[in-house]
CSV table of C-alpha atoms in Angstrom, one decimal:
chain,number,residue,atom,x,y,z
Q,1,ALA,CA,0.0,0.0,0.0
Q,2,PHE,CA,3.0,2.3,0.6
Q,3,ALA,CA,5.0,1.3,-2.4
Q,4,SER,CA,4.3,4.5,-4.2
Q,5,CYS,CA,5.8,6.5,-1.4
Q,6,PRO,CA,9.0,4.8,0.0
Q,7,ILE,CA,10.7,5.9,3.2
Q,8,PRO,CA,13.5,8.4,2.4
Q,9,ALA,CA,17.0,7.7,3.5
Q,10,ARG,CA,17.2,10.7,5.7
Q,11,GLN,CA,14.4,12.1,7.8
Q,12,GLY,CA,13.9,15.3,9.8
Q,13,PRO,CA,12.9,18.8,8.6
Q,14,ALA,CA,14.0,19.8,5.1
Q,15,ASP,CA,16.3,22.7,4.4
Q,16,ASP,CA,14.9,25.6,2.4
Q,17,GLY,CA,17.1,24.8,-0.6
Q,18,GLU,CA,15.6,21.3,-1.0
Q,19,ASN,CA,12.8,20.4,-3.4
Q,20,SER,CA,9.6,21.7,-1.9
Q,21,ALA,CA,7.6,19.0,-3.7
Q,22,GLU,CA,9.2,16.4,-1.4
Q,23,VAL,CA,8.1,18.0,1.9
Q,24,VAL,CA,4.8,19.2,3.3
Q,25,ARG,CA,4.0,22.9,3.0
Q,26,HIS,CA,1.4,25.0,4.7
Q,27,GLY,CA,-2.0,24.5,3.1
Q,28,ASN,CA,-1.2,21.1,1.4
Q,29,THR,CA,-3.7,18.3,1.7
Q,30,VAL,CA,-1.9,15.2,2.8
Q,31,LEU,CA,-3.0,11.6,3.7
Q,32,LEU,CA,-2.3,10.1,7.2
Q,33,VAL,CA,-2.5,6.4,7.5
Q,34,MET,CA,-2.8,5.0,11.0
Q,35,SER,CA,-1.3,1.7,12.2
Q,36,ASP,CA,-4.8,0.2,12.2
Q,37,GLU,CA,-5.1,1.1,8.5
Q,38,LYS,CA,-7.6,3.9,9.0
Q,39,ARG,CA,-7.0,6.8,6.7
Q,40,MET,CA,-7.8,10.5,6.9
Q,41,PHE,CA,-7.1,13.6,4.7
Q,42,VAL,CA,-5.5,16.5,6.7
Q,43,GLU,CA,-4.8,20.1,5.7
Q,44,ALA,CA,-1.3,20.9,6.8
Q,45,GLY,CA,-1.2,23.9,9.2
Q,46,ALA,CA,-4.9,23.9,9.8
Q,47,LYS,CA,-6.1,25.1,13.2
Q,48,GLY,CA,-7.7,22.8,15.7
Q,49,ALA,CA,-7.0,19.2,16.8
Q,50,GLN,CA,-7.3,16.0,14.8
Q,51,LYS,CA,-8.8,13.0,16.4
Q,52,PHE,CA,-6.7,9.7,16.2
Q,53,GLY,CA,-8.8,7.1,17.9
Q,54,LYS,CA,-9.2,8.3,21.4
Q,55,ILE,CA,-6.4,10.8,21.2
Q,56,SER,CA,-6.8,14.4,19.9
Q,57,CYS,CA,-3.8,16.4,19.0
Q,58,SER,CA,-2.4,19.0,16.6
Q,59,THR,CA,-1.0,17.9,13.2
Q,60,ASN,CA,1.4,20.9,12.9
Q,61,GLY,CA,4.3,18.5,13.4
Q,62,ILE,CA,4.0,17.3,9.8
Q,63,LEU,CA,5.0,20.8,8.4
Q,64,GLY,CA,8.4,20.6,6.7
Q,65,GLN,CA,8.6,16.8,6.9
Q,66,ARG,CA,9.1,14.4,4.0
Q,67,PHE,CA,6.5,12.2,2.6
Q,68,GLY,CA,6.8,8.7,3.9
Q,69,SER,CA,7.8,9.7,7.4
Q,70,ILE,CA,6.3,8.0,10.4
Q,71,PHE,CA,5.0,9.8,13.5
Q,72,GLU,CA,3.9,8.6,16.9
Q,73,VAL,CA,0.7,10.1,18.2
Q,74,THR,CA,0.9,11.7,21.6
Q,75,ARG,CA,-1.4,14.1,23.4
Q,76,LYS,CA,1.1,16.9,22.8
Q,77,GLY,CA,1.2,16.3,19.0
Q,78,LEU,CA,2.8,14.2,16.3
Q,79,VAL,CA,6.4,13.2,17.2
Q,80,LEU,CA,8.7,12.1,14.3
Q,81,VAL,CA,10.0,8.5,14.6
Q,82,GLU,CA,13.6,8.5,13.5
Q,83,ASP,CA,15.1,5.8,11.2
Q,84,SER,CA,12.0,3.5,11.3
Q,85,ASP,CA,10.0,2.0,8.5
Q,86,SER,CA,7.5,0.1,10.8
Q,87,MET,CA,4.1,1.2,12.0
Q,88,THR,CA,4.6,-0.5,15.3
Q,89,ARG,CA,7.7,-1.5,17.4
Q,90,ALA,CA,6.4,-5.1,17.3
Q,91,GLU,CA,6.8,-5.1,13.5
Q,92,GLU,CA,10.4,-4.2,13.7
Q,93,SER,CA,11.2,-7.3,15.8
Q,94,SER,CA,8.6,-9.5,14.2
Q,95,ALA,CA,10.3,-9.3,10.8
Q,96,LEU,CA,13.5,-10.7,12.4
Q,97,LEU,CA,11.9,-13.9,13.7
Q,98,SER,CA,12.9,-17.0,11.9
Q,99,ALA,CA,10.5,-19.6,10.5
Q,100,ASN,CA,11.1,-22.0,13.3
Q,101,ALA,CA,10.6,-19.5,16.1
Q,102,ALA,CA,7.4,-21.2,17.2
Q,103,GLU,CA,8.9,-24.7,17.6
Q,104,ALA,CA,10.0,-24.3,21.2
Q,105,SER,CA,6.4,-23.8,22.4
Q,106,ASP,CA,2.9,-23.5,21.2
Q,107,ASN,CA,-0.5,-22.1,22.4
Q,108,ARG,CA,-2.3,-25.4,23.1
Q,109,ASP,CA,-2.5,-24.8,26.8
Q,110,LEU,CA,-3.8,-21.2,26.6
Q,111,VAL,CA,-7.4,-20.7,27.5
Q,112,ASP,CA,-9.2,-17.5,26.7
Q,113,ARG,CA,-11.0,-16.8,30.0
Q,114,ASN,CA,-10.5,-13.0,30.0
Q,115,THR,CA,-8.9,-13.2,33.4
Q,116,SER,CA,-5.2,-13.4,32.6
Q,117,GLN,CA,-4.8,-9.6,32.6
Q,118,LYS,CA,-4.6,-8.3,36.2
Q,119,LEU,CA,-4.4,-4.7,35.2
Q,120,SER,CA,-7.9,-3.2,35.1
Q,121,ALA,CA,-9.3,-0.6,32.7
Q,122,ASP,CA,-9.6,1.9,35.6
Q,123,GLU,CA,-5.9,1.5,36.4
Q,124,ILE,CA,-5.0,2.0,32.8
Q,125,GLU,CA,-7.0,5.2,32.7
Q,126,ALA,CA,-5.3,6.4,35.9
Q,127,MET,CA,-1.9,5.8,34.3
Q,128,LYS,CA,-3.0,7.9,31.3
Q,129,ALA,CA,-4.2,10.7,33.6
Q,130,GLU,CA,-0.8,10.7,35.3
Q,131,GLY,CA,0.9,11.2,31.9
Q,132,ALA,CA,2.2,7.7,31.4
Q,133,SER,CA,3.4,7.1,27.8
Q,134,GLY,CA,2.1,4.4,25.6
Q,135,LYS,CA,5.3,2.4,26.0
Q,136,ASP,CA,4.9,2.4,29.8
Q,137,ILE,CA,1.3,1.3,29.6
Q,138,ILE,CA,2.2,-1.6,27.3
Q,139,GLN,CA,5.1,-2.6,29.6
Q,140,ALA,CA,2.7,-2.7,32.5
Q,141,LEU,CA,0.2,-4.8,30.5
Q,142,VAL,CA,3.0,-7.3,29.7
Q,143,GLN,CA,4.1,-7.5,33.4
Q,144,ASN,CA,0.6,-8.1,34.6
Q,145,SER,CA,-0.3,-10.8,32.0
Q,146,GLU,CA,-0.3,-14.3,33.4
Q,147,THR,CA,0.0,-16.0,30.0
Q,148,TRP,CA,2.7,-13.9,28.5
Q,149,SER,CA,5.5,-16.3,29.2
Q,150,ASN,CA,3.5,-19.2,27.8
Q,151,LYS,CA,2.9,-17.5,24.4
Q,152,THR,CA,5.0,-18.3,21.3
Q,153,GLN,CA,7.2,-15.5,20.0
Q,154,PHE,CA,4.7,-15.0,17.1
Q,155,SER,CA,1.9,-14.6,19.6
Q,156,GLN,CA,3.9,-12.2,21.7
Q,157,GLN,CA,4.6,-10.0,18.7
Q,158,LYS,CA,1.0,-10.1,17.7
Q,159,TYR,CA,-0.1,-9.1,21.2
Q,160,LEU,CA,2.4,-6.2,21.3
Q,161,ALA,CA,1.3,-5.0,17.9
Q,162,GLN,CA,-2.4,-5.0,19.0
Q,163,LYS,CA,-1.7,-3.1,22.2
Q,164,GLU,CA,0.6,-0.6,20.4
Q,165,LYS,CA,-2.1,0.3,17.9
Q,166,LYS,CA,-4.4,1.1,20.8
Q,167,HIS,CA,-2.1,2.8,23.3
Q,168,ALA,CA,0.9,4.1,21.2
Q,169,PRO,CA,-0.5,4.5,17.7
Q,170,ARG,CA,1.6,5.7,14.8
Q,171,VAL,CA,0.7,7.4,11.5
Q,172,ARG,CA,2.5,7.4,8.1
Q,173,LEU,CA,2.5,10.6,6.1
Q,174,LEU,CA,1.6,10.0,2.4
Q,175,ARG,CA,1.4,12.2,-0.6
Q,176,CYS,CA,-2.1,12.5,-2.2
Q,177,ASP,CA,-1.4,10.7,-5.5
Q,178,VAL,CA,-3.8,8.7,-7.7
Q,179,ALA,CA,-3.2,5.4,-6.0
Q,180,SER,CA,-3.4,6.6,-2.4
Q,181,VAL,CA,-6.5,8.8,-3.0
Q,182,CYS,CA,-8.4,6.1,-4.8
Q,183,GLU,CA,-7.6,3.5,-2.2
Q,184,THR,CA,-8.7,5.9,0.6
Q,185,TYR,CA,-12.1,6.6,-1.0
Q,186,PHE,CA,-12.5,2.9,-1.7
Q,187,LEU,CA,-11.8,2.0,2.0
Q,188,LYS,CA,-13.9,4.9,3.4
Q,189,ASN,CA,-17.0,4.4,1.4
Q,190,THR,CA,-17.0,1.8,-1.4
Q,191,GLU,CA,-20.5,2.6,-2.6
Q,192,LYS,CA,-19.7,6.2,-3.4
Q,193,VAL,CA,-16.9,5.3,-5.8
Q,194,ASN,CA,-18.9,2.4,-7.4
Q,195,ASN,CA,-16.4,-0.2,-6.0
Q,196,LEU,CA,-13.5,1.3,-7.9
Q,197,ARG,CA,-10.2,0.0,-6.6
Q,198,PRO,CA,-6.8,1.4,-7.4
Q,199,ASP,CA,-5.9,-1.6,-9.6
Q,200,SER,CA,-9.1,-1.1,-11.6
Q,201,LEU,CA,-8.4,2.6,-12.0
Q,202,ALA,CA,-4.9,1.8,-13.3
Q,203,GLN,CA,-6.4,-0.4,-16.0
Q,204,VAL,CA,-9.0,2.3,-16.9
Q,205,LEU,CA,-6.2,4.8,-17.4
Q,206,ALA,CA,-4.1,2.4,-19.4
Q,207,TYR,CA,-6.8,1.3,-21.8
Q,208,SER,CA,-8.1,4.8,-22.3
Q,209,ASN,CA,-4.7,6.1,-23.4
Q,210,VAL,CA,-5.1,9.5,-21.7
Q,211,TYR,CA,-2.0,11.6,-22.3
Q,212,ALA,CA,-0.9,15.2,-22.0
Q,213,GLY,CA,-2.4,17.4,-24.7
Q,214,CYS,CA,-5.4,15.1,-25.5
Q,215,GLN,CA,-9.1,15.9,-25.2
Q,216,ALA,CA,-10.7,13.3,-23.0
Q,217,LEU,CA,-14.5,12.9,-22.6
Q,218,VAL,CA,-15.3,11.6,-19.1
Q,219,PHE,CA,-18.5,10.7,-17.3
Q,220,ASP,CA,-17.6,10.1,-13.7
Q,221,THR,CA,-19.9,9.5,-10.7
Q,222,CYS,CA,-17.1,8.1,-8.5
Q,223,MET,CA,-16.6,11.3,-6.5
Q,224,GLY,CA,-14.4,12.7,-9.2
Q,225,VAL,CA,-11.6,10.1,-8.7
Q,226,VAL,CA,-11.5,9.3,-12.5
Q,227,VAL,CA,-11.5,13.0,-13.5
Q,228,ALA,CA,-8.8,13.8,-11.0
Q,229,ALA,CA,-6.7,10.9,-12.2
Q,230,CYS,CA,-7.0,12.1,-15.8
Q,231,ALA,CA,-6.1,15.7,-14.7
Q,232,ASP,CA,-3.0,14.3,-13.0
Q,233,ARG,CA,-1.9,12.7,-16.3
Q,234,LEU,CA,-2.6,15.8,-18.4
Q,235,ASP,CA,-0.6,18.0,-16.0
Q,236,GLY,CA,-2.1,21.2,-17.3
Q,237,GLN,CA,-1.9,20.3,-21.0
Q,238,GLY,CA,-5.0,19.3,-22.9
Q,239,ARG,CA,-8.7,19.2,-21.9
Q,240,ILE,CA,-11.1,17.0,-19.9
Q,241,LEU,CA,-14.7,17.4,-20.8
Q,242,ALA,CA,-16.3,16.1,-17.6
Q,243,ALA,CA,-20.0,15.4,-18.0
Q,244,PHE,CA,-22.3,15.4,-14.9
Q,245,ALA,CA,-26.0,15.0,-14.2
Q,246,GLY,CA,-27.9,16.9,-11.5
Q,247,GLN,CA,-27.7,20.4,-10.3
Q,248,GLN,CA,-23.9,20.5,-10.0
Q,249,HIS,CA,-20.9,18.2,-10.3
Q,250,HIS,CA,-19.4,16.3,-7.4
Q,251,PHE,CA,-15.7,16.0,-8.1
Q,252,ASP,CA,-14.6,15.9,-4.4
Q,253,ALA,CA,-11.3,14.1,-5.2
Q,254,MET,CA,-10.1,17.2,-7.2
Q,255,LYS,CA,-9.6,19.0,-3.9
Q,256,ARG,CA,-7.2,16.3,-2.5
Q,257,PHE,CA,-4.5,16.5,-5.2
Q,258,ASN,CA,-3.1,20.0,-4.5
Q,259,PHE,CA,-3.5,20.9,-8.1
Q,260,SER,CA,-2.3,24.3,-9.3
Q,261,GLU,CA,-4.7,26.7,-11.2
Q,262,ARG,CA,-3.1,25.6,-14.5
Q,263,GLN,CA,-3.7,21.9,-13.7
Q,264,GLU,CA,-7.3,22.5,-12.5
Q,265,ALA,CA,-8.1,24.5,-15.7
Q,266,VAL,CA,-8.0,21.4,-17.9
Q,267,VAL,CA,-11.2,20.1,-16.3
Q,268,VAL,CA,-14.2,21.6,-18.0
Q,269,PRO,CA,-17.5,20.4,-16.4
Q,270,PHE,CA,-20.6,20.4,-18.5
Q,271,HIS,CA,-24.2,19.3,-17.9
Q,272,THR,CA,-25.5,16.3,-19.9
Q,273,THR,CA,-28.2,18.5,-21.4
Q,274,GLU,CA,-25.6,20.2,-23.5
Q,275,ILE,CA,-25.3,17.1,-25.6
Q,276,GLY,CA,-28.9,17.5,-26.9
Q,277,LYS,CA,-28.1,21.0,-28.1
Q,278,LEU,CA,-25.2,19.8,-30.4
Q,279,VAL,CA,-27.6,19.3,-33.4
Q,280,GLU,CA,-28.2,23.1,-33.6
Q,281,PRO,CA,-25.4,25.3,-34.8
Q,282,GLU,CA,-24.2,28.2,-32.6
Q,283,GLU,CA,-25.9,31.5,-33.4
Q,284,GLU,CA,-22.6,33.3,-32.9
Q,285,GLU,CA,-19.0,32.2,-32.2
Q,286,PRO,CA,-18.2,32.4,-28.4
Q,287,ASP,CA,-15.6,35.0,-27.6
Q,288,GLU,CA,-13.0,33.7,-25.2
Q,289,SER,CA,-10.4,36.4,-25.6
Q,290,PRO,CA,-9.0,37.9,-22.4
Q,291,GLU,CA,-10.6,41.3,-23.3
Q,292,ALA,CA,-14.0,39.7,-23.6
Q,293,VAL,CA,-13.6,37.8,-20.3
Q,294,GLU,CA,-12.5,41.0,-18.6
Q,295,ALA,CA,-15.5,42.9,-20.0
Q,296,ARG,CA,-18.0,40.3,-18.8
Q,297,ALA,CA,-16.4,40.2,-15.4
Q,298,ARG,CA,-16.4,44.1,-15.1
Q,299,VAL,CA,-20.1,44.3,-15.9
Q,300,LEU,CA,-21.0,41.8,-13.2
Q,301,ILE,CA,-18.6,43.4,-10.7
Q,302,ASP,CA,-20.1,46.9,-11.2
Q,303,THR,CA,-23.6,45.6,-10.9
Q,304,TYR,CA,-24.9,45.3,-7.4
Q,305,PRO,CA,-27.8,42.9,-7.0
Q,306,GLU,CA,-30.3,43.5,-4.2
Q,307,PHE,CA,-28.8,40.8,-2.0
Q,308,VAL,CA,-25.4,42.5,-2.3
Q,309,VAL,CA,-26.8,45.9,-1.3
Q,310,GLU,CA,-28.5,44.3,1.7
Q,311,LYS,CA,-25.3,42.6,2.8
Q,312,MET,CA,-23.3,45.8,2.5
Q,313,ALA,CA,-25.9,47.5,4.7
Q,314,THR,CA,-25.3,45.1,7.5
Q,315,LEU,CA,-21.5,45.7,7.5
Q,316,THR,CA,-20.6,48.8,9.5
Q,317,ASP,CA,-16.8,48.4,9.4
Q,318,GLU,CA,-15.2,49.7,6.2
Q,319,ALA,CA,-12.5,47.0,6.3
Q,320,LYS,CA,-15.1,44.3,6.3
Q,321,LYS,CA,-16.9,45.9,3.4
Q,322,ASN,CA,-13.7,46.0,1.3
Q,323,GLU,CA,-13.0,42.4,2.2
Q,324,TYR,CA,-16.5,41.3,1.2
Q,325,LEU,CA,-16.2,43.2,-2.2
Q,326,GLN,CA,-12.8,41.7,-2.8
Q,327,ARG,CA,-14.1,38.1,-2.2
Q,328,ARG,CA,-17.1,38.8,-4.5
Q,329,GLU,CA,-14.8,40.2,-7.3
Q,330,ALA,CA,-12.5,37.2,-7.1
Q,331,ARG,CA,-15.5,34.8,-7.2
Q,332,ILE,CA,-16.9,36.6,-10.3
Q,333,ARG,CA,-13.6,36.6,-12.1
Q,334,ARG,CA,-13.2,32.8,-11.5
Q,335,GLN,CA,-16.7,32.3,-12.8
Q,336,CYS,CA,-16.1,34.4,-15.9
Q,337,ALA,CA,-12.8,32.6,-16.6
Q,338,LYS,CA,-14.7,29.4,-17.1
Q,339,PRO,CA,-15.4,28.4,-20.8
Q,340,LEU,CA,-18.8,29.5,-22.2
Q,341,PRO,CA,-21.4,26.8,-22.9
Q,342,GLY,CA,-21.0,27.5,-26.7
Q,343,SER,CA,-17.3,26.8,-26.5
Q,344,VAL,CA,-17.9,23.6,-24.7
Q,345,ARG,CA,-20.4,22.5,-27.3
Q,346,ASN,CA,-17.9,23.3,-30.1
Q,347,TRP,CA,-15.3,21.2,-28.4
Q,348,LEU,CA,-17.8,18.3,-28.2
Q,349,ARG,CA,-18.5,18.6,-31.9
Q,350,HIS,CA,-14.8,18.4,-32.7
Q,351,THR,CA,-14.8,14.8,-31.2
Q,352,SER,CA,-12.5,13.6,-28.4
Q,353,ASP,CA,-9.4,11.4,-28.3
Q,354,SER,CA,-10.6,9.2,-25.5
Q,355,LEU,CA,-13.9,8.2,-23.7
Q,356,ILE,CA,-14.2,7.0,-20.1
Q,357,ILE,CA,-17.5,6.0,-18.5
Q,358,ALA,CA,-17.5,5.2,-14.8
Q,359,THR,CA,-21.0,5.9,-13.6
Q,360,GLU,CA,-23.8,4.5,-11.5
Q,361,PHE,CA,-26.3,5.1,-14.4
Q,362,ASN,CA,-27.1,2.6,-17.1
Q,363,PRO,CA,-23.8,2.5,-19.1
Q,364,LEU,CA,-25.5,1.4,-22.4
Q,365,ALA,CA,-27.6,4.6,-22.5
Q,366,VAL,CA,-24.6,6.7,-21.7
Q,367,LEU,CA,-22.4,5.0,-24.3
Q,368,LEU,CA,-24.9,5.4,-27.1
Q,369,GLU,CA,-25.1,9.2,-26.3
Q,370,LEU,CA,-21.3,9.8,-26.0
Q,371,LEU,CA,-19.8,7.4,-28.5
Q,372,PRO,CA,-20.7,9.7,-31.5
Q,373,LEU,CA,-18.6,12.4,-29.8
Q,374,LEU,CA,-15.5,10.1,-29.9
Q,375,ALA,CA,-13.1,10.3,-32.9
Q,376,PRO,CA,-12.6,7.2,-35.0
Q,377,SER,CA,-9.7,4.9,-33.9
Q,378,ALA,CA,-9.9,6.4,-30.4
Q,379,PRO,CA,-10.3,4.1,-27.4
Q,380,PHE,CA,-13.2,3.9,-25.0
Q,381,VAL,CA,-13.4,2.4,-21.5
Q,382,ILE,CA,-16.5,1.6,-19.5
Q,383,PHE,CA,-16.2,0.6,-15.8
Q,384,SER,CA,-19.1,-0.9,-13.9
Q,385,GLU,CA,-19.3,-2.8,-10.6
Q,386,TYR,CA,-21.8,-5.2,-12.2
Q,387,LEU,CA,-21.3,-7.5,-15.1
Q,388,GLU,CA,-24.7,-7.6,-16.7
Q,389,PRO,CA,-24.8,-3.9,-17.9
Q,390,LEU,CA,-21.5,-4.3,-19.6
Q,391,VAL,CA,-22.7,-7.5,-21.4
Q,392,GLN,CA,-25.5,-5.5,-22.8
Q,393,CYS,CA,-23.0,-2.8,-24.0
Q,394,PHE,CA,-20.8,-5.5,-25.5
Q,395,ARG,CA,-23.7,-7.0,-27.5
Q,396,GLU,CA,-25.1,-3.7,-28.7
Q,397,VAL,CA,-21.7,-2.5,-29.9
Q,398,GLN,CA,-21.1,-5.7,-31.7
Q,399,LYS,CA,-24.6,-5.5,-33.3
Q,400,ARG,CA,-24.1,-2.0,-34.5
Q,401,GLN,CA,-20.5,-2.7,-35.7
Q,402,VAL,CA,-19.2,0.6,-34.3
Q,403,ALA,CA,-16.1,-0.7,-32.5
Q,404,CYS,CA,-13.4,-3.3,-32.7
Q,405,LYS,CA,-11.0,-5.1,-30.2
Q,406,LEU,CA,-13.8,-5.4,-27.7
Q,407,GLN,CA,-12.7,-6.9,-24.4
Q,408,LEU,CA,-14.7,-7.5,-21.3
Q,409,SER,CA,-12.6,-8.3,-18.2
Q,410,ASN,CA,-12.9,-8.7,-14.5
Q,411,THR,CA,-10.2,-7.0,-12.3
Q,412,TRP,CA,-9.0,-9.2,-9.4
Q,413,THR,CA,-6.2,-8.7,-7.0
Q,414,ARG,CA,-5.1,-10.3,-3.7
Q,415,GLU,CA,-2.8,-8.9,-1.0
Q,416,TYR,CA,-0.2,-11.1,0.6
Q,417,GLN,CA,1.6,-10.9,3.9
Q,418,VAL,CA,5.3,-11.6,3.3
Q,419,LEU,CA,7.2,-12.6,6.4
Q,420,PRO,CA,9.6,-15.5,7.2
Q,421,GLY,CA,7.5,-18.6,7.7
Q,422,ARG,CA,4.3,-16.5,7.6
Q,423,THR,CA,3.7,-15.7,3.9
Q,424,HIS,CA,0.1,-16.1,3.1
Q,425,PRO,CA,-2.9,-14.2,1.6
Q,426,THR,CA,-4.4,-11.6,3.9
Q,427,MET,CA,-7.5,-12.8,5.7
Q,428,GLY,CA,-9.7,-10.0,4.5
Q,429,MET,CA,-9.8,-8.8,0.9
Q,430,SER,CA,-12.2,-7.3,-1.6
Q,431,ALA,CA,-14.2,-9.9,-3.5
Q,432,CYS,CA,-14.6,-7.9,-6.7
Q,433,GLY,CA,-13.1,-4.8,-8.1
Q,434,GLY,CA,-15.6,-4.3,-10.8
Q,435,PHE,CA,-15.6,-5.1,-14.6
Q,436,ILE,CA,-14.1,-3.2,-17.5
Q,437,LEU,CA,-15.3,-3.1,-21.2
Q,438,THR,CA,-12.7,-1.7,-23.6
Q,439,GLY,CA,-12.8,-1.1,-27.3
Q,440,ILE,CA,-11.7,1.1,-30.2
Q,441,LYS,CA,-14.2,3.0,-32.2
Q,442,VAL,CA,-14.3,2.4,-36.0
Q,443,ALA,CA,-15.6,4.8,-38.6
Q,444,ALA,CA,-18.9,4.1,-40.2
Q,445,ARG,CA,-18.7,2.5,-43.7
Q,446,PRO,CA,-19.9,4.6,-46.6
Q,447,GLY,CA,-23.6,4.0,-47.2
Q,448,ALA,CA,-24.1,2.3,-43.8
Q,449,SER,CA,-27.0,3.4,-41.7
C-alpha cells in the first residue's frame, strides 16, 4: 500500500534549498494512514486538533517533513519517529523472527478466559491521567499478564502490535497521488466510488490512453476520482470534458491533489443537457479572448444585485466591506474565466481522443449518447461494478459494428503478507473490483445506416 511513497533515507525537517515538492508545505492536503489502516485527509497547518482514535492532538508536526515519514501520536502532538519503517515497534522485531521461532512452544495450553490480565481498565485510565506514555502502559500490561511467558514468539509480537495500535499509535505521512487517494475513497465508502479499486483505475487509465495534450471525454460519478486521475496525467496540457447530471458536479477528489490553477483549468465540467443542443449550430461564435472575459467580469462586478446591497448595509466596518467586495470580485472573475457553454459544445462537436465512462447510471444509454462524440480509432473504456450492464453494451456495440477489439474483463487482486515462515494471503480482501469493457471506435462504412 505504501510502495508509491517509499521511506526516504534521511528524515527530519528539510532545508529551504531542497525540493519543496518532497516535503509538506502549509496548506497542502496530505494523507495520514494509522497503524490500524484507518485513513484521513488532513490540511497541513490547519487550526484545531485532529482525532486519532481516542487521542486528539495538533498535526502541525508534519509541516516541513518528508512524505513517507512516520510519526507517533501523543497528546502533545505528532512526534517524528527517526530511522524506522515500521508502523509498530512489534513489526520491527517480528520481521526478524525465523520460520522455526514457534517450535519451542505452542499455544495449546492457553485458554481465553479474559482473566489473565490483572491490570484493570480503571488502572490504565489512571496511568494515562498521570501522563504515562504508551510504552509504559504496554510494559505494565505485559508484566501483569499471566499467560505472556507461555505464548510463542509469534503470539507475543501479535499481542504487542495489538496493544501498540491502541495505546501508542503511529501514522504514516503519504502524498495524495492517484493510487493513495483512490484507495482511501475505496476503503472509506465503497458505494460512493462504485467499488472502484486502485488496480481497476490503473487499467482504466491504461486502456483509455489519456495523455498530456489530448481531449478526454469523461462521465464520472465516482466522487471525481477518475476525473482527478486524468487531470493528474494531463498536468495542465489538454482538456477534460467532464459530464455530470444533476444540479452540480461532485468532483470531491479534485480537492485532494493540491493541483495548481493551471492543472485544474484542464477540467471543463458540463451538464449532460448540452449534448442535446449539439444538433443546432451556434448563433454566434463564443468570444473567449482575455478582453471579452474582462469585459464580462467588469459588468458583473459593477452591478450590485439586491442581496449585495442588503449585505453591505449590514456591514458597518469599512474594512469588512472591502474584504467582502474583494471576495465577491474574485468569485466573479473565477466564474467568468470558465469556458462559455457555446465553447464547450464546439469542443464536443470536434470529437475527443478518449472516452471514459465510470457511472452509476445505465452504461448502455450513456455509451450510445457519448460514442458519436468520440473520434474514429480512439479508445473507450467503461467501468461498472456489475457484469450484466457491460454484457448489454458488448452485444449492442457488436450488433451496430461501431467498434473493434472489444474486451470484457474482471479485475481481481489479492494482497499477501510476506514474512519469514508466515507468507500467506491476507485474511480479509475485496471480493470484486468491478468489470471493464474496452474497445476502439471504428468509422462508419460509406452508405451504412
